Coordinates of C-alpha atoms in Angstrom, one line a residue:
X168 CA 27.2 5.5 7.8
X169 CA 26.1 4.6 4.4
X170 CA 24.8 1.1 5.7
X171 CA 22.5 2.9 8.1
X172 CA 21.4 4.9 5.1
X173 CA 20.7 1.9 3.2
X174 CA 18.4 0.5 5.9
X175 CA 16.8 3.9 6.5
X176 CA 16.0 4.6 2.8
X177 CA 14.9 1.1 2.3
X178 CA 12.5 1.2 5.2
X179 CA 11.4 4.4 3.9
X180 CA 10.0 2.9 0.9
X181 CA 8.2 0.2 3.1
X182 CA 6.7 2.6 5.5
X183 CA 3.6 3.1 3.3
X184 CA 2.3 -0.1 4.4
X185 CA 3.2 -1.0 7.8
X186 CA -0.5 -1.0 8.3
X187 CA -1.4 -3.5 10.4
X188 CA -2.0 -3.8 6.9
X189 CA -5.2 -3.3 5.1
X190 CA -3.6 -4.4 2.0
X191 CA -1.0 -6.6 0.5
X192 CA 2.0 -5.1 2.2
X193 CA 2.1 -1.3 1.2
X194 CA -0.1 -1.9 -1.8
X195 CA -3.6 -0.2 -1.1
X196 CA -6.9 -1.9 -2.3
X197 CA -8.8 1.3 -1.2
X198 CA -9.7 2.9 -4.5
X199 CA -13.4 2.6 -4.7
X200 CA -16.2 3.0 -1.9
X201 CA -18.6 0.8 -4.1
X202 CA -15.9 -1.9 -4.0
X203 CA -15.1 -1.6 -0.4
X204 CA -18.5 -2.7 0.4
X205 CA -18.0 -6.2 -1.1
X206 CA -14.3 -6.5 -0.1
X207 CA -13.4 -5.6 -3.7
X208 CA -14.8 -9.0 -4.9
X209 CA -15.5 -8.8 -8.7
X210 CA -13.4 -5.9 -9.2
X211 CA -12.3 -6.8 -12.8
X212 CA -15.7 -7.9 -13.9
X213 CA -18.3 -5.7 -12.1
X214 CA -17.9 -2.8 -14.3
X215 CA -20.6 -0.9 -12.5
X216 CA -19.0 2.5 -11.8
X217 CA -16.1 4.7 -13.0
X218 CA -13.7 3.2 -10.7
X219 CA -13.4 0.2 -13.3
X220 CA -10.9 2.6 -14.8
X221 CA -8.5 1.3 -12.1
X222 CA -9.8 -2.2 -11.6
X223 CA -10.2 -3.2 -15.3
X224 CA -10.5 -0.4 -17.9
X225 CA -12.3 -2.6 -20.3
X226 CA -15.3 -2.4 -18.1
X227 CA -15.8 1.2 -19.1
X228 CA -17.7 -0.2 -22.2
X229 CA -20.3 -1.5 -19.9
X230 CA -21.2 1.8 -18.0
X231 CA -23.7 3.0 -20.6
X232 CA -23.2 6.8 -20.2
X233 CA -20.5 9.2 -19.2
X234 CA -19.8 9.4 -15.4
X235 CA -17.7 11.0 -12.9
X236 CA -17.0 9.7 -9.3
X237 CA -15.2 11.1 -6.3
X238 CA -14.1 8.7 -3.4
X239 CA -13.1 9.2 -0.1
X240 CA -11.8 6.3 2.4
X241 CA -11.0 7.0 6.0
X242 CA -8.8 4.4 7.4
X243 CA -8.5 4.0 11.3
X244 CA -5.5 1.7 12.0
X245 CA -5.2 0.2 15.4
X246 CA -1.7 -1.1 16.3
X247 CA 0.5 -1.9 19.1
X248 CA 4.1 -3.4 19.4
X249 CA 5.0 -5.6 22.3
X250 CA 8.8 -5.6 23.1
X251 CA 10.3 -9.0 23.1
X252 CA 13.9 -8.3 24.2
X253 CA 15.0 -5.7 21.6
X254 CA 18.9 -5.3 22.1
X255 CA 21.9 -3.2 20.9
X256 CA 25.4 -4.8 21.1
X257 CA 28.1 -2.0 21.2
X258 CA 31.6 -2.4 19.8
X259 CA 33.9 -4.1 22.4
X260 CA 30.9 -5.2 24.5
X261 CA 30.5 -9.0 24.5
X262 CA 27.0 -8.9 25.7
X263 CA 24.0 -7.2 23.9
X264 CA 22.2 -4.9 26.3
X265 CA 18.4 -4.4 26.3
X266 CA 17.0 -1.3 24.7
X267 CA 14.9 0.7 27.0
X268 CA 11.6 2.4 25.9
X269 CA 8.0 2.3 25.7
X270 CA 5.7 0.6 23.0
X271 CA 5.6 3.7 20.8
X272 CA 2.0 4.8 21.4
X273 CA -0.4 4.9 18.6
X274 CA 1.7 5.3 15.5
X275 CA -1.1 5.7 13.0
X276 CA -3.0 9.0 12.2
X277 CA -6.7 8.9 12.7
X278 CA -7.8 8.5 10.3
X279 CA -5.8 8.2 7.2
X280 CA -7.7 9.7 4.4
X281 CA -7.2 8.0 0.8
X282 CA -9.0 10.1 -1.9
X283 CA -9.5 8.9 -5.4
X284 CA -11.5 10.3 -8.5
X285 CA -12.5 8.9 -11.9
X286 CA -14.0 10.1 -15.1
X287 CA -15.4 8.1 -18.2
X288 CA -16.9 9.0 -21.6
X289 CA -17.7 7.4 -24.7
X290 CA -16.3 9.1 -28.0
X291 CA -19.4 9.9 -29.9
X292 CA -21.4 6.9 -31.1
X293 CA -18.2 4.8 -31.4
X294 CA -17.3 1.7 -29.6
X295 CA -14.3 3.6 -28.0
X296 CA -14.6 4.8 -24.4
X297 CA -11.9 7.1 -22.7
X298 CA -11.3 7.5 -19.1
X299 CA -9.0 8.9 -16.4
X300 CA -8.2 7.7 -12.9
X301 CA -6.3 9.5 -10.0
X302 CA -5.4 7.1 -7.1
X303 CA -3.3 6.4 -4.2
X304 CA -2.2 2.9 -4.9
X305 CA 0.6 2.9 -2.2
X306 CA 0.3 5.1 1.0
X307 CA 1.2 5.1 4.6
X308 CA 2.0 7.4 7.6
X309 CA 3.3 6.4 11.0
X310 CA 4.9 8.2 13.8
X311 CA 6.1 6.5 17.0
X312 CA 7.0 8.3 20.3
X313 CA 10.6 9.3 20.5
X314 CA 11.2 6.7 23.4
X315 CA 10.0 3.8 21.2
X316 CA 11.8 0.5 22.0
X317 CA 12.2 0.1 18.1
X318 CA 13.4 3.5 17.6
X319 CA 16.5 2.4 15.8
X320 CA 14.4 0.7 13.4
X321 CA 11.8 3.5 12.9
X322 CA 10.3 6.8 14.4
X323 CA 8.5 8.6 11.7
X324 CA 7.5 7.5 8.3
X325 CA 5.4 9.2 5.7
X326 CA 5.2 7.7 2.1
X327 CA 2.4 8.1 -0.7
X328 CA 2.3 7.3 -4.2
X329 CA -0.1 9.3 -6.4
X330 CA -0.9 7.6 -9.6
X331 CA -2.5 9.3 -12.7
X332 CA -4.2 6.9 -15.2
X333 CA -5.3 8.0 -18.6
X334 CA -7.2 5.0 -20.2
X335 CA -8.9 3.5 -23.2
X336 CA -11.2 0.8 -23.9
X337 CA -13.1 -0.7 -27.1
X338 CA -16.2 -2.8 -27.2
X339 CA -15.3 -5.4 -30.0
X340 CA -18.6 -6.9 -29.9
X341 CA -21.7 -7.8 -27.8
X342 CA -19.4 -10.3 -25.7
X343 CA -15.9 -8.9 -25.5
X344 CA -14.2 -5.7 -24.6
X345 CA -10.4 -4.8 -24.1
X346 CA -8.8 -1.8 -22.5
X347 CA -5.7 -0.5 -21.1
X348 CA -4.0 2.5 -19.6
X349 CA -0.9 4.4 -18.6
X350 CA 0.2 4.8 -14.9
X351 CA 2.0 7.9 -14.4
X352 CA 3.2 7.5 -10.8
X353 CA 4.7 10.1 -8.2
X354 CA 6.2 8.7 -5.0
X355 CA 7.3 10.9 -1.9
X356 CA 9.0 9.6 1.2
X357 CA 10.0 11.2 4.5
X358 CA 11.6 9.1 7.3
X359 CA 13.0 9.6 10.6
X360 CA 14.7 7.0 12.8
X361 CA 17.1 7.1 15.8
X362 CA 20.8 6.5 15.7
X363 CA 22.5 5.2 18.9
X364 CA 25.6 7.0 20.4
X365 CA 28.4 4.7 21.7
X366 CA 27.9 5.3 25.2
X367 CA 24.8 3.6 26.8
X368 CA 22.3 6.2 28.1
X369 CA 23.6 9.0 25.9
X370 CA 21.1 11.0 23.9
X371 CA 20.4 9.4 20.4
X372 CA 21.3 10.9 17.1
X373 CA 18.7 11.2 14.4
X374 CA 18.5 10.1 10.6
X375 CA 16.2 11.9 8.4
X376 CA 15.4 10.8 4.9
X377 CA 13.6 12.5 2.2
X378 CA 13.1 11.4 -1.4
X379 CA 11.0 11.2 -4.3
X380 CA 10.5 9.8 -8.0
X381 CA 8.2 9.8 -11.0
X382 CA 8.0 6.8 -13.0
X383 CA 5.5 5.0 -15.6
X384 CA 4.0 1.7 -15.8
X385 CA 1.0 0.3 -17.7
X386 CA -2.1 -2.0 -17.4
X387 CA -4.3 -4.1 -19.6
X388 CA -7.7 -5.8 -19.2
X389 CA -10.5 -7.6 -20.9
X390 CA -14.0 -8.7 -20.0
X391 CA -16.3 -11.3 -21.6
X392 CA -20.1 -11.4 -21.1
X393 CA -22.3 -14.3 -21.9
X394 CA -25.8 -13.9 -20.6
X395 CA -25.8 -13.4 -16.8
X396 CA -22.2 -14.1 -16.4
X397 CA -19.3 -11.7 -17.0
X398 CA -15.7 -12.6 -16.7
X399 CA -12.8 -10.2 -16.3
X400 CA -9.1 -10.2 -16.3
X401 CA -6.5 -7.4 -15.7
X402 CA -2.8 -7.0 -15.1
X403 CA -0.9 -3.9 -13.8
X404 CA 2.6 -3.8 -14.4
X405 CA 5.3 -3.6 -11.8
X406 CA 6.9 -0.1 -11.8
X407 CA 10.6 0.5 -11.5
X408 CA 11.2 3.8 -9.2
X409 CA 14.6 5.2 -8.8
X410 CA 14.3 7.3 -5.5
X411 CA 16.8 10.1 -5.0
X412 CA 16.9 12.5 -2.0
X413 CA 18.7 14.0 1.1
X414 CA 19.8 11.9 4.1
X415 CA 20.7 14.1 7.0
X416 CA 22.4 12.9 10.3
X417 CA 22.5 14.9 13.3
X418 CA 23.0 14.4 17.0
X419 CA 26.1 11.9 17.1
X420 CA 28.6 12.5 19.6
X421 CA 32.3 11.8 20.2
X422 CA 34.1 9.6 17.6
X423 CA 30.8 9.6 15.5
X424 CA 30.4 13.3 15.3
X425 CA 32.3 13.5 12.1
X426 CA 29.3 11.8 10.3
X427 CA 26.7 14.5 11.2
X428 CA 25.7 16.4 7.9
X429 CA 23.8 15.8 4.7
X430 CA 24.2 13.1 2.1
X431 CA 22.7 12.4 -1.4
X432 CA 21.9 8.9 -2.6
X433 CA 19.5 7.0 -5.0
X434 CA 17.7 3.7 -4.6
X435 CA 15.8 1.6 -7.3
X436 CA 12.6 0.2 -5.8
X437 CA 10.7 -2.4 -8.0
X438 CA 6.8 -2.5 -7.2
X439 CA 5.0 -5.6 -8.0
X440 CA 3.0 -6.6 -10.9
X441 CA -0.4 -7.5 -10.0
X442 CA -2.6 -10.1 -11.9
X443 CA -6.4 -10.3 -11.2
X444 CA -9.1 -12.5 -12.4
X445 CA -12.8 -12.0 -11.6
X446 CA -16.2 -13.4 -12.1
X447 CA -19.7 -12.2 -11.6
X448 CA -23.0 -14.0 -11.9
X449 CA -26.2 -11.9 -12.2
X450 CA -25.5 -9.3 -15.0
X451 CA -28.8 -7.4 -15.4
X452 CA -30.3 -9.2 -12.2
X453 CA -31.1 -7.8 -9.0
X454 CA -29.0 -10.3 -7.1
X455 CA -25.3 -10.6 -8.1
X456 CA -22.5 -12.9 -6.9
X457 CA -18.8 -11.8 -7.4
X458 CA -15.5 -13.6 -6.9
X459 CA -12.0 -12.2 -7.4
X460 CA -8.4 -13.8 -7.1
X461 CA -5.3 -11.6 -7.2
X462 CA -1.4 -12.6 -7.6
X463 CA 1.2 -10.2 -6.4
X464 CA 4.6 -10.6 -7.7
X465 CA 6.3 -9.4 -4.7
X466 CA 9.4 -11.7 -4.8
X467 CA 11.0 -9.1 -7.4
X468 CA 11.4 -7.1 -4.0
X469 CA 14.4 -9.0 -2.8
X470 CA 16.6 -5.9 -1.6
X471 CA 17.1 -2.2 -2.1
X472 CA 20.5 -1.3 -3.5
X473 CA 21.9 2.2 -2.2
X474 CA 24.0 4.0 -4.4
X475 CA 25.3 7.1 -2.3
X476 CA 27.6 9.6 -3.9
X477 CA 31.1 9.4 -2.6
X478 CA 30.5 6.1 -0.9
X479 CA 30.4 2.5 -1.7
X480 CA 26.9 0.7 -2.7
X481 CA 25.2 -1.0 -0.1
X482 CA 22.3 -3.6 -0.2
X483 CA 19.5 -3.9 2.3
X484 CA 17.7 -7.2 2.1
X485 CA 13.9 -7.5 2.3
X486 CA 13.3 -10.8 0.7
X487 CA 9.6 -10.5 0.0
X488 CA 7.6 -13.5 -1.2
X489 CA 4.8 -13.6 -3.7
X490 CA 1.5 -13.7 -2.3
X491 CA -2.4 -14.0 -3.2
X492 CA -5.8 -12.6 -2.2
X493 CA -9.1 -14.1 -2.7
X494 CA -12.5 -12.4 -2.1
X495 CA -16.3 -13.1 -2.6
X496 CA -19.1 -10.8 -2.3
X497 CA -22.8 -10.3 -3.1
X498 CA -25.4 -7.6 -3.7
X499 CA -28.9 -7.1 -4.1
X500 CA -31.2 -4.2 -5.5
X501 CA -33.8 -3.8 -2.8
X502 CA -35.5 -1.2 -5.1
X503 CA -34.6 1.2 -7.9
X504 CA -33.2 3.4 -5.3
X505 CA -31.3 1.2 -2.8
X506 CA -28.8 -1.5 -3.3
X507 CA -27.0 -3.4 -0.4
X508 CA -23.8 -5.4 -0.6
X509 CA -21.4 -7.5 1.4
X510 CA -18.3 -9.4 1.1
X511 CA -15.1 -10.9 2.7
X512 CA -11.3 -11.4 1.4
X513 CA -8.4 -13.1 2.6
X514 CA -5.2 -11.3 1.8
X515 CA -1.7 -12.7 2.4
X516 CA 1.3 -10.8 3.7
X517 CA 4.6 -10.8 1.6
X518 CA 6.7 -10.1 4.4
X519 CA 8.8 -12.8 6.5
X520 CA 9.6 -13.0 10.1
X521 CA 13.5 -12.4 9.9
X522 CA 13.1 -9.3 7.6
X523 CA 9.8 -7.8 8.8
X524 CA 10.3 -4.3 10.4
X525 CA 8.4 -2.1 12.7
X526 CA 7.8 0.1 9.6
X527 CA 5.7 -2.9 8.2
X528 CA 4.4 -5.0 11.1
X529 CA 2.4 -6.7 8.6
X530 CA 0.3 -10.0 8.8
X531 CA -2.3 -12.0 7.1
X532 CA -5.6 -10.3 6.9
X533 CA -9.4 -11.2 6.7
X534 CA -11.7 -8.5 5.6
X535 CA -15.5 -8.3 6.6
X536 CA -17.4 -5.6 4.5
X537 CA -20.7 -4.1 4.0
X538 CA -22.0 -1.3 2.0
X539 CA -24.9 0.3 0.0
X540 CA -25.8 2.6 -2.9
X541 CA -28.4 5.0 -2.8
X542 CA -29.6 6.7 -6.0
X543 CA -30.3 10.2 -5.2
X544 CA -31.7 10.9 -8.7
X545 CA -31.2 9.9 -12.2
X546 CA -28.0 11.9 -12.3
X547 CA -26.7 11.4 -8.8
X548 CA -25.7 8.2 -6.7
X549 CA -24.1 7.9 -3.3
X550 CA -22.2 4.9 -1.9
X551 CA -21.3 4.4 1.7
X552 CA -19.3 1.4 2.9
X553 CA -17.6 -0.1 6.2
X554 CA -14.7 -2.8 6.4
X555 CA -13.2 -4.5 9.4
X556 CA -9.9 -6.0 8.8
X557 CA -8.5 -8.5 11.3
X558 CA -4.8 -8.8 11.2
X559 CA -2.9 -11.8 12.3
X560 CA -0.4 -11.6 15.0
X561 CA 3.1 -11.9 13.5
X562 CA 6.5 -11.9 15.1
X563 CA 9.3 -9.5 14.2
X564 CA 13.1 -10.6 14.6
X565 CA 15.4 -8.5 12.7
X566 CA 19.0 -7.7 13.0
X567 CA 20.8 -4.6 11.4
X568 CA 24.3 -3.8 11.6
X569 CA 24.7 -0.1 12.2
X570 CA 28.0 1.9 11.3
X571 CA 29.1 -1.4 9.5
X572 CA 32.7 -1.6 8.7
X573 CA 33.9 1.1 11.2
X574 CA 35.3 0.8 14.7
X575 CA 31.7 2.0 15.9
X576 CA 29.9 -1.0 14.3
X577 CA 26.9 -1.6 16.5
X578 CA 24.4 -4.5 16.2
X579 CA 20.7 -3.6 16.6
X580 CA 18.2 -6.5 17.0
X581 CA 14.5 -5.7 17.2
X582 CA 12.3 -8.2 18.6
X583 CA 8.7 -7.8 18.9
X584 CA 5.1 -9.0 18.3
X585 CA 2.5 -6.8 16.7
X586 CA -1.3 -6.7 17.3
X587 CA -3.4 -4.8 15.2
X588 CA -6.8 -4.3 13.1
X589 CA -8.2 -1.6 10.9
X590 CA -11.8 0.1 10.4
X591 CA -12.5 1.8 7.0
X592 CA -15.3 4.0 6.2
X593 CA -15.6 4.7 2.5
X594 CA -17.9 7.3 0.8
X595 CA -18.4 8.3 -2.9
X596 CA -20.5 10.4 -5.1
X597 CA -21.1 9.6 -8.7
X598 CA -22.5 11.9 -11.4
X599 CA -24.0 10.0 -14.3
X600 CA -23.8 12.6 -17.0

C-alpha cells in the first residue's frame, strides 16, 4: 500500500494546479487586480501599486506614499476529460479491462477565489521602504464525481499555499533601487482517490490524504530607471517543503482488507525558483508599454520521495521540465480619473504526456486581458480586470502500479484528453495614505 500512498500524496501536492491551468502548473500568477488587466506584463518594472511587494519589492521606492491594497481574483475554470481507453489490469488476468465511468462532471468550484493583500510605507524621510504581502502563490481545488473514469488517479483535491512576505527596499539614488523579502509559506493538502478491489465490479475502496508544512524562502529584486524607461529584475527562490500527514485507507475487501487503517508519512516537495525580467516604456507619461519574461526552474521537481513510518521509502516520478512565459501589455491614462489597460501572455506547461495526471490536466496557455483603474478620490482607487485563458488540448497517458510488490499488484492506466479554458474577474481597492 505504500506505493499507492506515494502516488496519492504526490498527486496531492500537484492538485493545486490542475487548472486547465491559469498559471505555470500550480503556480498562480493571480496576485494583483491591476496586473491581471495587462496579463502581468511589466510586473517587475511597473512599480505602480502595493502589489509590487510580490512582483519586485524594489518597486516600493517608486510609489511616493504609503498605501494599502486588498485584491480578490474570481477564477472560473471550465474543464472536461474525455476517456481514451482507461484500463485496469488485475493480478492473474492477462488482459486489461476498461474502467467504466463518466467524465467526472465539472470538477472545479465556481468560482475559485484568490484573495491577496499588501501594505507599504516609507521609514520617515529615509530612502528605506518597508512592505508586507499576503498572497496565495499556489492553490487549487477540484472534485470529480464518484463514478469518474479516472477515479483511481483522483477524486477530490484541495491544496493551497498561503505566503506571508515581509519586505524591505532601498532607493540607492535617482536611478537604482534594490529590495528583498522573506517568504513564510504554509501549505495544506487534502486528497481523495479511489482504490480498486480485486473483483471487477466490486465497490471501490478509498484513499484519503491530509498533510501540511510550513517552510521559508526568499526573494530579491532591483529596478533601474532612465528617463521614460524602467527595467526590473526579480528572483523568487524555490522553497523546500516537507509535507507530513495522515493517509487513511477504507473500503478494501477480501485479501486487501488488512490494509484498511491510518498511516503516517512525510514527503519532500521542492517548489521552483522563478526568475523575472521586465521593462516599461512611458514612466511619467500617459501611455505606457510593458514586457515581461519569466523562467520557472520546474526541472527540480523530478519526483516525490515518500518516507512512511514502518514501511520502505517509495518514489513517484513527475519529471517536470523547465518552462518560460512571456507577456506584453499597454495602458493609457484617459484622464486623471480613468486608466485603461490590456495585455496578452504565453505560458508554457511543465507537465509531459507520460506523467501528466487528471489532477493536473495542464496545457500551454494564452492569456487575453483587459482592465481599468478608477480614482475614486485622492486617497482611494479601484481596479477591475478580466482575463480569458485559452488552454491547449493535451493528452494524458499515465500508468501507475497499485499494491506494488504484493500478490494484489494491479496496473492502472489512465488515457484521456483534457479540454478547458478559464475566465478571471479581478478587483482591488487601494488606500493611498
